[in-house]
Amino acid sequence: MTTSGLSIPSLMKSFVNSVVRWASKKAGGSSRNRKGHAPGKRRGIKAQDGTEVTQSSILLRQLNIRCHPGLNVGIGKDGSLYALQPGKVFITCEKFQPNFEKYWTDRVYGSRKDNMANIYKKYFNVIPKPLEPKFRLVDTV
């Protein structure tokens, strides 16, 4: 049977070829876009023992309070230690005597108030440079 010169099998073949779609993409499965790792926070000691520092220099960045501020050293709200005066850094290990009136001490050591005997911690100290003696003679009248 042909209608206008086309047979039914040829019509079916052309219809099937126009409807069928072939996969042009890879099937689902393993993804190649994997999540990368977050960059580090750059925590740690920034000024070693014996180095000269200026005022407000960062000495240490820490997540938990592991090292404590000593002489001429302040502590930031994120736990970082910084120099209050220019001078030389000294890192010492001293017996820990907590002051529970300070917010960060109570927050970190509040649960161990009764059991604080013989605990030694690392302290950062900044020893300022000695001032040069400058004397000027004052004329007496």
PDB file of C-alpha atoms in Angstrom:
ATOM      1  CA  MET A   1       0.000   0.000   0.000  1.00  0.00           C
ATOM      2  CA  THR A   2       1.368   3.248  -1.027  1.00  0.00           C
ATOM      3  CA  THR A   3      -0.089   6.659  -0.751  1.00  0.00           C
ATOM      4  CA  SER A   4       1.405   9.242  -2.948  1.00  0.00           C
ATOM      5  CA  GLY A   5       4.477   7.138  -3.561  1.00  0.00           C
ATOM      6  CA  LEU A   6       5.359   6.397   0.103  1.00  0.00           C
ATOM      7  CA  SER A   7       4.985   2.991   1.632  1.00  0.00           C
ATOM      8  CA  ILE A   8       3.780   2.448   5.210  1.00  0.00           C
ATOM      9  CA  PRO A   9       7.046   0.843   6.381  1.00  0.00           C
ATOM     10  CA  SER A  10       9.012   3.824   5.152  1.00  0.00           C
ATOM     11  CA  LEU A  11       6.588   6.198   6.944  1.00  0.00           C
ATOM     12  CA  MET A  12       6.993   4.223  10.174  1.00  0.00           C
ATOM     13  CA  LYS A  13      10.763   4.244   9.816  1.00  0.00           C
ATOM     14  CA  SER A  14      10.887   8.000   9.291  1.00  0.00           C
ATOM     15  CA  PHE A  15       8.505   8.554  12.248  1.00  0.00           C
ATOM     16  CA  VAL A  16      10.601   6.353  14.572  1.00  0.00           C
ATOM     17  CA  ASN A  17      13.807   8.086  13.543  1.00  0.00           C
ATOM     18  CA  SER A  18      12.350  11.518  14.236  1.00  0.00           C
ATOM     19  CA  VAL A  19      10.953  10.628  17.700  1.00  0.00           C
ATOM     20  CA  VAL A  20      13.800   8.598  19.200  1.00  0.00           C
ATOM     21  CA  ARG A  21      16.334  10.673  21.121  1.00  0.00           C
ATOM     22  CA  TRP A  22      19.741   9.402  21.980  1.00  0.00           C
ATOM     23  CA  ALA A  23      21.650  10.160  25.200  1.00  0.00           C
ATOM     24  CA  SER A  24      24.020  13.017  24.604  1.00  0.00           C
ATOM     25  CA  LYS A  25      25.223  13.276  28.216  1.00  0.00           C
ATOM     26  CA  LYS A  26      26.932  10.844  30.531  1.00  0.00           C
ATOM     27  CA  ALA A  27      24.546   8.949  32.756  1.00  0.00           C
ATOM     28  CA  GLY A  28      24.338   9.923  36.428  1.00  0.00           C
ATOM     29  CA  GLY A  29      26.847   8.567  38.856  1.00  0.00           C
ATOM     30  CA  SER A  30      30.156   9.795  40.147  1.00  0.00           C
ATOM     31  CA  SER A  31      30.419  13.550  40.159  1.00  0.00           C
ATOM     32  CA  ARG A  32      33.640  15.265  39.217  1.00  0.00           C
ATOM     33  CA  ASN A  33      32.838  18.529  40.989  1.00  0.00           C
ATOM     34  CA  ARG A  34      33.968  17.657  44.462  1.00  0.00           C
ATOM     35  CA  LYS A  35      33.955  20.019  47.408  1.00  0.00           C
ATOM     36  CA  GLY A  36      37.356  21.500  48.166  1.00  0.00           C
ATOM     37  CA  HIS A  37      38.849  21.954  51.617  1.00  0.00           C
ATOM     38  CA  ALA A  38      38.462  25.250  53.430  1.00  0.00           C
ATOM     39  CA  PRO A  39      41.685  27.249  53.787  1.00  0.00           C
ATOM     40  CA  GLY A  40      43.375  27.289  57.194  1.00  0.00           C
ATOM     41  CA  LYS A  41      42.812  30.031  59.742  1.00  0.00           C
ATOM     42  CA  ARG A  42      46.554  30.748  60.137  1.00  0.00           C
ATOM     43  CA  ARG A  43      46.586  30.111  63.866  1.00  0.00           C
ATOM     44  CA  GLY A  44      49.742  29.570  65.885  1.00  0.00           C
ATOM     45  CA  ILE A  45      52.746  31.422  67.240  1.00  0.00           C
ATOM     46  CA  LYS A  46      53.523  34.591  65.279  1.00  0.00           C
ATOM     47  CA  ALA A  47      56.458  35.849  67.395  1.00  0.00           C
ATOM     48  CA  GLN A  48      58.994  33.314  68.652  1.00  0.00           C
ATOM     49  CA  ASP A  49      60.920  33.480  71.915  1.00  0.00           C
ATOM     50  CA  GLY A  50      63.575  36.231  71.778  1.00  0.00           C
ATOM     51  CA  THR A  51      62.151  38.244  68.867  1.00  0.00           C
ATOM     52  CA  GLU A  52      61.707  42.003  68.990  1.00  0.00           C
ATOM     53  CA  VAL A  53      58.103  43.167  68.616  1.00  0.00           C
ATOM     54  CA  THR A  54      56.390  46.520  68.319  1.00  0.00           C
ATOM     55  CA  GLN A  55      53.363  47.682  70.242  1.00  0.00           C
ATOM     56  CA  SER A  56      50.104  45.859  69.329  1.00  0.00           C
ATOM     57  CA  SER A  57      51.961  43.122  67.408  1.00  0.00           C
ATOM     58  CA  ILE A  58      50.169  39.779  67.372  1.00  0.00           C
ATOM     59  CA  LEU A  59      52.169  37.207  69.334  1.00  0.00           C
ATOM     60  CA  LEU A  60      49.833  34.216  69.080  1.00  0.00           C
ATOM     61  CA  ARG A  61      46.522  33.287  67.485  1.00  0.00           C
ATOM     62  CA  GLN A  62      44.640  30.475  69.197  1.00  0.00           C
ATOM     63  CA  LEU A  63      41.185  28.920  69.107  1.00  0.00           C
ATOM     64  CA  ASN A  64      41.102  27.649  72.693  1.00  0.00           C
ATOM     65  CA  ILE A  65      42.985  29.336  75.528  1.00  0.00           C
ATOM     66  CA  ARG A  66      46.197  27.302  75.691  1.00  0.00           C
ATOM     67  CA  CYS A  67      48.709  30.099  76.260  1.00  0.00           C
ATOM     68  CA  HIS A  68      48.102  32.962  78.661  1.00  0.00           C
ATOM     69  CA  PRO A  69      49.089  36.649  78.672  1.00  0.00           C
ATOM     70  CA  GLY A  70      51.985  37.590  80.912  1.00  0.00           C
ATOM     71  CA  LEU A  71      53.834  40.844  81.488  1.00  0.00           C
ATOM     72  CA  ASN A  72      52.937  43.597  78.956  1.00  0.00           C
ATOM     73  CA  VAL A  73      50.716  41.236  76.932  1.00  0.00           C
ATOM     74  CA  GLY A  74      46.985  41.593  76.308  1.00  0.00           C
ATOM     75  CA  ILE A  75      44.378  39.087  75.189  1.00  0.00           C
ATOM     76  CA  GLY A  76      41.791  39.791  72.502  1.00  0.00           C
ATOM     77  CA  LYS A  77      38.189  38.629  72.480  1.00  0.00           C
ATOM     78  CA  ASP A  78      39.114  35.842  70.047  1.00  0.00           C
ATOM     79  CA  GLY A  79      41.906  34.612  72.355  1.00  0.00           C
ATOM     80  CA  SER A  80      44.811  36.122  70.406  1.00  0.00           C
ATOM     81  CA  LEU A  81      47.711  37.525  72.431  1.00  0.00           C
ATOM     82  CA  TYR A  82      49.223  40.902  71.496  1.00  0.00           C
ATOM     83  CA  ALA A  83      52.024  43.115  72.812  1.00  0.00           C
ATOM     84  CA  LEU A  84      51.063  46.134  74.910  1.00  0.00           C
ATOM     85  CA  GLN A  85      54.567  47.660  74.678  1.00  0.00           C
ATOM     86  CA  PRO A  86      57.494  47.278  72.275  1.00  0.00           C
ATOM     87  CA  GLY A  87      60.185  44.910  73.483  1.00  0.00           C
ATOM     88  CA  LYS A  88      61.489  41.344  73.416  1.00  0.00           C
ATOM     89  CA  VAL A  89      59.243  38.267  73.654  1.00  0.00           C
ATOM     90  CA  PHE A  90      59.871  35.675  76.369  1.00  0.00           C
ATOM     91  CA  ILE A  91      57.821  32.485  76.551  1.00  0.00           C
ATOM     92  CA  THR A  92      57.784  30.914  80.012  1.00  0.00           C
ATOM     93  CA  CYS A  93      56.107  28.002  81.772  1.00  0.00           C
ATOM     94  CA  GLU A  94      54.661  29.180  85.080  1.00  0.00           C
ATOM     95  CA  LYS A  95      52.303  27.927  87.735  1.00  0.00           C
ATOM     96  CA  PHE A  96      48.761  28.908  86.815  1.00  0.00           C
ATOM     97  CA  GLN A  97      46.998  31.176  89.309  1.00  0.00           C
ATOM     98  CA  PRO A  98      43.609  31.986  87.766  1.00  0.00           C
ATOM     99  CA  ASN A  99      41.696  35.171  88.431  1.00  0.00           C
ATOM    100  CA  PHE A 100      38.049  34.092  88.154  1.00  0.00           C
ATOM    101  CA  GLU A 101      36.862  37.700  88.024  1.00  0.00           C
ATOM    102  CA  LYS A 102      38.095  37.785  84.418  1.00  0.00           C
ATOM    103  CA  TYR A 103      35.505  36.671  81.884  1.00  0.00           C
ATOM    104  CA  TRP A 104      37.716  34.406  79.797  1.00  0.00           C
ATOM    105  CA  THR A 105      39.205  32.668  82.867  1.00  0.00           C
ATOM    106  CA  ASP A 106      35.784  31.868  84.266  1.00  0.00           C
ATOM    107  CA  ARG A 107      34.576  30.692  80.860  1.00  0.00           C
ATOM    108  CA  VAL A 108      37.527  28.349  80.259  1.00  0.00           C
ATOM    109  CA  TYR A 109      38.301  27.122  83.787  1.00  0.00           C
ATOM    110  CA  GLY A 110      34.971  27.667  85.585  1.00  0.00           C
ATOM    111  CA  SER A 111      34.144  23.961  85.745  1.00  0.00           C
ATOM    112  CA  ARG A 112      37.529  23.163  87.378  1.00  0.00           C
ATOM    113  CA  LYS A 113      37.533  25.754  90.185  1.00  0.00           C
ATOM    114  CA  ASP A 114      37.983  23.135  92.905  1.00  0.00           C
ATOM    115  CA  ASN A 115      40.761  21.201  91.159  1.00  0.00           C
ATOM    116  CA  MET A 116      43.326  23.881  90.194  1.00  0.00           C
ATOM    117  CA  ALA A 117      46.387  22.785  92.207  1.00  0.00           C
ATOM    118  CA  ASN A 118      49.763  22.393  90.466  1.00  0.00           C
ATOM    119  CA  ILE A 119      48.741  23.367  86.952  1.00  0.00           C
ATOM    120  CA  TYR A 120      51.488  24.868  84.789  1.00  0.00           C
ATOM    121  CA  LYS A 121      50.693  26.903  81.686  1.00  0.00           C
ATOM    122  CA  LYS A 122      52.646  28.656  78.964  1.00  0.00           C
ATOM    123  CA  TYR A 123      52.836  32.453  79.321  1.00  0.00           C
ATOM    124  CA  PHE A 124      53.868  35.074  76.766  1.00  0.00           C
ATOM    125  CA  ASN A 125      55.769  38.052  78.227  1.00  0.00           C
ATOM    126  CA  VAL A 126      57.138  41.177  76.558  1.00  0.00           C
ATOM    127  CA  ILE A 127      60.124  42.783  78.294  1.00  0.00           C
ATOM    128  CA  PRO A 128      60.465  46.419  77.176  1.00  0.00           C
ATOM    129  CA  LYS A 129      63.797  47.827  76.065  1.00  0.00           C
ATOM    130  CA  PRO A 130      65.614  49.761  78.794  1.00  0.00           C
ATOM    131  CA  LEU A 131      65.453  53.497  78.311  1.00  0.00           C
ATOM    132  CA  GLU A 132      68.683  55.272  77.431  1.00  0.00           C
ATOM    133  CA  PRO A 133      69.825  57.594  80.207  1.00  0.00           C
ATOM    134  CA  LYS A 134      69.668  61.134  78.870  1.00  0.00           C
ATOM    135  CA  PHE A 135      70.810  63.813  81.266  1.00  0.00           C
ATOM    136  CA  ARG A 136      70.910  67.499  80.601  1.00  0.00           C
ATOM    137  CA  LEU A 137      72.538  70.062  82.813  1.00  0.00           C
ATOM    138  CA  VAL A 138      70.176  72.694  83.971  1.00  0.00           C
ATOM    139  CA  ASP A 139      71.704  76.110  84.569  1.00  0.00           C
ATOM    140  CA  THR A 140      71.004  77.400  88.012  1.00  0.00           C
ATOM    141  CA  VAL A 141      69.990  80.999  88.320  1.00  0.00           C
TER     142      VAL A 141
END
